[in-house]
Amino acid sequence: MNTDLNVLNGKLVFSPQEACRILGVGRNTIYSLLHTGELESIRIGRQFRITREAIYRYLGLNSHTAA
């Protein structure tokens, strides 16, 4: 996975497109992870937003030690 953890330290929530770049996966993969709940998200209207903590959990990282 191509993760740049410095990007994660600056923002609280990310769009699916931003999560694609952070995780180094494609659009279909992100939406599949979101729909199955493997990558936790919040919904704002019809839009998905992924929290920084959800990305850390998905990667198996502790957000306090990764910063």
PDB file of N, CA and C in Angstrom:
ATOM      1  N   MET A   1       0.837  -1.177   0.000  1.00  0.00           N
ATOM      2  CA  MET A   1       0.000   0.000   0.000  1.00  0.00           C
ATOM      3  C   MET A   1       0.884   1.244   0.000  1.00  0.00           C
ATOM      4  N   ASN A   2       0.455   2.213  -0.757  1.00  0.00           N
ATOM      5  CA  ASN A   2       1.207   3.456  -0.868  1.00  0.00           C
ATOM      6  C   ASN A   2       0.584   4.491   0.060  1.00  0.00           C
ATOM      7  N   THR A   3       0.969   4.479   1.346  1.00  0.00           N
ATOM      8  CA  THR A   3       0.366   5.414   2.284  1.00  0.00           C
ATOM      9  C   THR A   3       1.342   6.512   2.627  1.00  0.00           C
ATOM     10  N   ASP A   4       0.831   7.732   2.678  1.00  0.00           N
ATOM     11  CA  ASP A   4       1.614   8.870   3.127  1.00  0.00           C
ATOM     12  C   ASP A   4       0.956   9.352   4.409  1.00  0.00           C
ATOM     13  N   LEU A   5       1.472   8.899   5.548  1.00  0.00           N
ATOM     14  CA  LEU A   5       0.835   9.179   6.818  1.00  0.00           C
ATOM     15  C   LEU A   5       0.885  10.655   7.190  1.00  0.00           C
ATOM     16  N   ASN A   6       1.767  11.439   6.583  1.00  0.00           N
ATOM     17  CA  ASN A   6       1.787  12.877   6.842  1.00  0.00           C
ATOM     18  C   ASN A   6       0.488  13.522   6.375  1.00  0.00           C
ATOM     19  N   VAL A   7      -0.088  13.034   5.298  1.00  0.00           N
ATOM     20  CA  VAL A   7      -1.375  13.538   4.808  1.00  0.00           C
ATOM     21  C   VAL A   7      -2.450  13.290   5.852  1.00  0.00           C
ATOM     22  N   LEU A   8      -2.393  12.161   6.521  1.00  0.00           N
ATOM     23  CA  LEU A   8      -3.411  11.819   7.508  1.00  0.00           C
ATOM     24  C   LEU A   8      -3.367  12.726   8.727  1.00  0.00           C
ATOM     25  N   ASN A   9      -2.229  13.265   9.044  1.00  0.00           N
ATOM     26  CA  ASN A   9      -2.106  14.100  10.241  1.00  0.00           C
ATOM     27  C   ASN A   9      -2.770  15.464  10.081  1.00  0.00           C
ATOM     28  N   GLY A  10      -3.011  15.917   8.858  1.00  0.00           N
ATOM     29  CA  GLY A  10      -3.540  17.255   8.652  1.00  0.00           C
ATOM     30  C   GLY A  10      -5.050  17.362   8.601  1.00  0.00           C
ATOM     31  N   LYS A  11      -5.750  16.333   8.160  1.00  0.00           N
ATOM     32  CA  LYS A  11      -7.194  16.401   7.967  1.00  0.00           C
ATOM     33  C   LYS A  11      -7.907  15.420   8.877  1.00  0.00           C
ATOM     34  N   LEU A  12      -9.180  15.698   9.140  1.00  0.00           N
ATOM     35  CA  LEU A  12      -9.984  14.799   9.963  1.00  0.00           C
ATOM     36  C   LEU A  12     -10.790  13.817   9.132  1.00  0.00           C
ATOM     37  N   VAL A  13     -11.309  14.263   7.987  1.00  0.00           N
ATOM     38  CA  VAL A  13     -12.113  13.387   7.133  1.00  0.00           C
ATOM     39  C   VAL A  13     -11.647  13.488   5.687  1.00  0.00           C
ATOM     40  N   PHE A  14     -11.884  12.416   4.955  1.00  0.00           N
ATOM     41  CA  PHE A  14     -11.430  12.323   3.570  1.00  0.00           C
ATOM     42  C   PHE A  14     -12.569  11.835   2.685  1.00  0.00           C
ATOM     43  N   SER A  15     -12.560  12.280   1.449  1.00  0.00           N
ATOM     44  CA  SER A  15     -13.504  11.774   0.453  1.00  0.00           C
ATOM     45  C   SER A  15     -13.008  10.406  -0.017  1.00  0.00           C
ATOM     46  N   PRO A  16     -13.864   9.636  -0.658  1.00  0.00           N
ATOM     47  CA  PRO A  16     -13.402   8.360  -1.209  1.00  0.00           C
ATOM     48  C   PRO A  16     -12.240   8.532  -2.198  1.00  0.00           C
ATOM     49  N   GLN A  17     -12.246   9.601  -2.985  1.00  0.00           N
ATOM     50  CA  GLN A  17     -11.170   9.840  -3.941  1.00  0.00           C
ATOM     51  C   GLN A  17      -9.849  10.084  -3.216  1.00  0.00           C
ATOM     52  N   GLU A  18      -9.890  10.832  -2.123  1.00  0.00           N
ATOM     53  CA  GLU A  18      -8.680  11.056  -1.342  1.00  0.00           C
ATOM     54  C   GLU A  18      -8.202   9.755  -0.702  1.00  0.00           C
ATOM     55  N   ALA A  19      -9.146   8.949  -0.220  1.00  0.00           N
ATOM     56  CA  ALA A  19      -8.789   7.654   0.375  1.00  0.00           C
ATOM     57  C   ALA A  19      -8.140   6.737  -0.663  1.00  0.00           C
ATOM     58  N   CYS A  20      -8.585   6.831  -1.913  1.00  0.00           N
ATOM     59  CA  CYS A  20      -7.954   6.049  -2.995  1.00  0.00           C
ATOM     60  C   CYS A  20      -6.473   6.384  -3.083  1.00  0.00           C
ATOM     61  N   ARG A  21      -6.161   7.658  -3.091  1.00  0.00           N
ATOM     62  CA  ARG A  21      -4.763   8.081  -3.197  1.00  0.00           C
ATOM     63  C   ARG A  21      -3.952   7.678  -1.966  1.00  0.00           C
ATOM     64  N   ILE A  22      -4.532   7.832  -0.790  1.00  0.00           N
ATOM     65  CA  ILE A  22      -3.834   7.496   0.445  1.00  0.00           C
ATOM     66  C   ILE A  22      -3.533   6.007   0.511  1.00  0.00           C
ATOM     67  N   LEU A  23      -4.524   5.183   0.172  1.00  0.00           N
ATOM     68  CA  LEU A  23      -4.368   3.734   0.283  1.00  0.00           C
ATOM     69  C   LEU A  23      -3.761   3.095  -0.959  1.00  0.00           C
ATOM     70  N   GLY A  24      -3.708   3.834  -2.042  1.00  0.00           N
ATOM     71  CA  GLY A  24      -3.130   3.300  -3.266  1.00  0.00           C
ATOM     72  C   GLY A  24      -3.983   2.234  -3.928  1.00  0.00           C
ATOM     73  N   VAL A  25      -5.310   2.411  -3.834  1.00  0.00           N
ATOM     74  CA  VAL A  25      -6.245   1.473  -4.455  1.00  0.00           C
ATOM     75  C   VAL A  25      -7.180   2.241  -5.376  1.00  0.00           C
ATOM     76  N   GLY A  26      -7.932   1.515  -6.159  1.00  0.00           N
ATOM     77  CA  GLY A  26      -8.845   2.127  -7.113  1.00  0.00           C
ATOM     78  C   GLY A  26     -10.191   2.480  -6.514  1.00  0.00           C
ATOM     79  N   ARG A  27     -10.949   3.204  -7.303  1.00  0.00           N
ATOM     80  CA  ARG A  27     -12.276   3.678  -6.901  1.00  0.00           C
ATOM     81  C   ARG A  27     -13.209   2.523  -6.553  1.00  0.00           C
ATOM     82  N   ASN A  28     -13.248   1.495  -7.382  1.00  0.00           N
ATOM     83  CA  ASN A  28     -14.128   0.359  -7.123  1.00  0.00           C
ATOM     84  C   ASN A  28     -13.776  -0.340  -5.819  1.00  0.00           C
ATOM     85  N   THR A  29     -12.487  -0.447  -5.530  1.00  0.00           N
ATOM     86  CA  THR A  29     -12.051  -1.076  -4.286  1.00  0.00           C
ATOM     87  C   THR A  29     -12.517  -0.278  -3.079  1.00  0.00           C
ATOM     88  N   ILE A  30     -12.350   1.045  -3.131  1.00  0.00           N
ATOM     89  CA  ILE A  30     -12.778   1.889  -2.010  1.00  0.00           C
ATOM     90  C   ILE A  30     -14.276   1.729  -1.777  1.00  0.00           C
ATOM     91  N   TYR A  31     -15.075   1.819  -2.831  1.00  0.00           N
ATOM     92  CA  TYR A  31     -16.520   1.724  -2.649  1.00  0.00           C
ATOM     93  C   TYR A  31     -16.939   0.334  -2.185  1.00  0.00           C
ATOM     94  N   SER A  32     -16.235  -0.686  -2.610  1.00  0.00           N
ATOM     95  CA  SER A  32     -16.510  -2.037  -2.113  1.00  0.00           C
ATOM     96  C   SER A  32     -16.221  -2.125  -0.619  1.00  0.00           C
ATOM     97  N   LEU A  33     -15.082  -1.572  -0.190  1.00  0.00           N
ATOM     98  CA  LEU A  33     -14.734  -1.565   1.234  1.00  0.00           C
ATOM     99  C   LEU A  33     -15.749  -0.768   2.043  1.00  0.00           C
ATOM    100  N   LEU A  34     -16.240   0.328   1.494  1.00  0.00           N
ATOM    101  CA  LEU A  34     -17.230   1.142   2.189  1.00  0.00           C
ATOM    102  C   LEU A  34     -18.568   0.420   2.311  1.00  0.00           C
ATOM    103  N   HIS A  35     -19.012  -0.213   1.239  1.00  0.00           N
ATOM    104  CA  HIS A  35     -20.310  -0.890   1.249  1.00  0.00           C
ATOM    105  C   HIS A  35     -20.309  -2.129   2.132  1.00  0.00           C
ATOM    106  N   THR A  36     -19.169  -2.812   2.247  1.00  0.00           N
ATOM    107  CA  THR A  36     -19.106  -3.993   3.109  1.00  0.00           C
ATOM    108  C   THR A  36     -18.834  -3.630   4.560  1.00  0.00           C
ATOM    109  N   GLY A  37     -18.429  -2.382   4.818  1.00  0.00           N
ATOM    110  CA  GLY A  37     -18.119  -1.956   6.176  1.00  0.00           C
ATOM    111  C   GLY A  37     -16.705  -2.260   6.610  1.00  0.00           C
ATOM    112  N   GLU A  38     -15.908  -2.835   5.714  1.00  0.00           N
ATOM    113  CA  GLU A  38     -14.517  -3.142   6.052  1.00  0.00           C
ATOM    114  C   GLU A  38     -13.731  -1.852   6.311  1.00  0.00           C
ATOM    115  N   LEU A  39     -14.067  -0.797   5.587  1.00  0.00           N
ATOM    116  CA  LEU A  39     -13.526   0.537   5.836  1.00  0.00           C
ATOM    117  C   LEU A  39     -14.693   1.373   6.345  1.00  0.00           C
ATOM    118  N   GLU A  40     -14.614   1.761   7.612  1.00  0.00           N
ATOM    119  CA  GLU A  40     -15.716   2.498   8.230  1.00  0.00           C
ATOM    120  C   GLU A  40     -15.837   3.895   7.627  1.00  0.00           C
ATOM    121  N   SER A  41     -17.072   4.362   7.558  1.00  0.00           N
ATOM    122  CA  SER A  41     -17.309   5.697   7.004  1.00  0.00           C
ATOM    123  C   SER A  41     -18.521   6.315   7.670  1.00  0.00           C
ATOM    124  N   ILE A  42     -18.684   7.595   7.423  1.00  0.00           N
ATOM    125  CA  ILE A  42     -19.899   8.286   7.814  1.00  0.00           C
ATOM    126  C   ILE A  42     -20.551   8.780   6.535  1.00  0.00           C
ATOM    127  N   ARG A  43     -21.853   8.942   6.583  1.00  0.00           N
ATOM    128  CA  ARG A  43     -22.567   9.444   5.412  1.00  0.00           C
ATOM    129  C   ARG A  43     -23.041  10.860   5.712  1.00  0.00           C
ATOM    130  N   ILE A  44     -22.802  11.731   4.773  1.00  0.00           N
ATOM    131  CA  ILE A  44     -23.330  13.086   4.829  1.00  0.00           C
ATOM    132  C   ILE A  44     -24.183  13.218   3.581  1.00  0.00           C
ATOM    133  N   GLY A  45     -25.485  13.121   3.778  1.00  0.00           N
ATOM    134  CA  GLY A  45     -26.378  13.032   2.622  1.00  0.00           C
ATOM    135  C   GLY A  45     -26.098  11.732   1.886  1.00  0.00           C
ATOM    136  N   ARG A  46     -25.768  11.837   0.608  1.00  0.00           N
ATOM    137  CA  ARG A  46     -25.445  10.654  -0.187  1.00  0.00           C
ATOM    138  C   ARG A  46     -23.945  10.432  -0.304  1.00  0.00           C
ATOM    139  N   GLN A  47     -23.167  11.291   0.325  1.00  0.00           N
ATOM    140  CA  GLN A  47     -21.714  11.211   0.191  1.00  0.00           C
ATOM    141  C   GLN A  47     -21.082  10.454   1.348  1.00  0.00           C
ATOM    142  N   PHE A  48     -20.053   9.677   1.020  1.00  0.00           N
ATOM    143  CA  PHE A  48     -19.260   8.996   2.033  1.00  0.00           C
ATOM    144  C   PHE A  48     -18.134   9.917   2.475  1.00  0.00           C
ATOM    145  N   ARG A  49     -17.817   9.865   3.766  1.00  0.00           N
ATOM    146  CA  ARG A  49     -16.626  10.509   4.291  1.00  0.00           C
ATOM    147  C   ARG A  49     -15.942   9.511   5.206  1.00  0.00           C
ATOM    148  N   ILE A  50     -14.628   9.429   5.095  1.00  0.00           N
ATOM    149  CA  ILE A  50     -13.840   8.457   5.842  1.00  0.00           C
ATOM    150  C   ILE A  50     -12.977   9.230   6.834  1.00  0.00           C
ATOM    151  N   THR A  51     -13.083   8.867   8.105  1.00  0.00           N
ATOM    152  CA  THR A  51     -12.297   9.576   9.112  1.00  0.00           C
ATOM    153  C   THR A  51     -10.850   9.087   9.097  1.00  0.00           C
ATOM    154  N   ARG A  52      -9.992   9.932   9.612  1.00  0.00           N
ATOM    155  CA  ARG A  52      -8.574   9.588   9.733  1.00  0.00           C
ATOM    156  C   ARG A  52      -8.419   8.328  10.589  1.00  0.00           C
ATOM    157  N   GLU A  53      -9.182   8.240  11.688  1.00  0.00           N
ATOM    158  CA  GLU A  53      -9.094   7.082  12.567  1.00  0.00           C
ATOM    159  C   GLU A  53      -9.528   5.805  11.856  1.00  0.00           C
ATOM    160  N   ALA A  54     -10.531   5.894  10.983  1.00  0.00           N
ATOM    161  CA  ALA A  54     -10.986   4.713  10.233  1.00  0.00           C
ATOM    162  C   ALA A  54      -9.889   4.216   9.295  1.00  0.00           C
ATOM    163  N   ILE A  55      -9.154   5.144   8.692  1.00  0.00           N
ATOM    164  CA  ILE A  55      -8.047   4.746   7.817  1.00  0.00           C
ATOM    165  C   ILE A  55      -6.951   4.083   8.637  1.00  0.00           C
ATOM    166  N   TYR A  56      -6.625   4.649   9.802  1.00  0.00           N
ATOM    167  CA  TYR A  56      -5.635   4.029  10.675  1.00  0.00           C
ATOM    168  C   TYR A  56      -6.068   2.625  11.080  1.00  0.00           C
ATOM    169  N   ARG A  57      -7.356   2.464  11.463  1.00  0.00           N
ATOM    170  CA  ARG A  57      -7.852   1.137  11.860  1.00  0.00           C
ATOM    171  C   ARG A  57      -7.760   0.162  10.698  1.00  0.00           C
ATOM    172  N   TYR A  58      -8.140   0.603   9.504  1.00  0.00           N
ATOM    173  CA  TYR A  58      -8.082  -0.275   8.341  1.00  0.00           C
ATOM    174  C   TYR A  58      -6.644  -0.739   8.080  1.00  0.00           C
ATOM    175  N   LEU A  59      -5.693   0.155   8.281  1.00  0.00           N
ATOM    176  CA  LEU A  59      -4.285  -0.184   8.069  1.00  0.00           C
ATOM    177  C   LEU A  59      -3.681  -0.947   9.245  1.00  0.00           C
ATOM    178  N   GLY A  60      -4.434  -1.061  10.332  1.00  0.00           N
ATOM    179  CA  GLY A  60      -3.930  -1.762  11.506  1.00  0.00           C
ATOM    180  C   GLY A  60      -2.933  -0.939  12.299  1.00  0.00           C
ATOM    181  N   LEU A  61      -3.078   0.386  12.224  1.00  0.00           N
ATOM    182  CA  LEU A  61      -2.166   1.282  12.927  1.00  0.00           C
ATOM    183  C   LEU A  61      -2.871   1.933  14.098  1.00  0.00           C
ATOM    184  N   ASN A  62      -2.109   2.332  15.072  1.00  0.00           N
ATOM    185  CA  ASN A  62      -2.617   3.098  16.200  1.00  0.00           C
ATOM    186  C   ASN A  62      -2.420   4.572  15.876  1.00  0.00           C
ATOM    187  N   SER A  63      -3.473   5.362  15.884  1.00  0.00           N
ATOM    188  CA  SER A  63      -3.362   6.766  15.474  1.00  0.00           C
ATOM    189  C   SER A  63      -2.467   7.574  16.404  1.00  0.00           C
ATOM    190  N   HIS A  64      -2.295   7.140  17.643  1.00  0.00           N
ATOM    191  CA  HIS A  64      -1.441   7.884  18.570  1.00  0.00           C
ATOM    192  C   HIS A  64       0.042   7.622  18.333  1.00  0.00           C
ATOM    193  N   THR A  65       0.391   6.425  17.898  1.00  0.00           N
ATOM    194  CA  THR A  65       1.796   6.113  17.672  1.00  0.00           C
ATOM    195  C   THR A  65       2.226   6.430  16.258  1.00  0.00           C
ATOM    196  N   ALA A  66       1.278   6.558  15.325  1.00  0.00           N
ATOM    197  CA  ALA A  66       1.637   6.827  13.926  1.00  0.00           C
ATOM    198  C   ALA A  66       1.890   8.302  13.661  1.00  0.00           C
ATOM    199  N   ALA A  67       1.419   9.162  14.533  1.00  0.00           N
ATOM    200  CA  ALA A  67       1.566  10.609  14.307  1.00  0.00           C
ATOM    201  C   ALA A  67       2.985  11.075  14.454  1.00  0.00           C
TER     202      ALA A  67
END
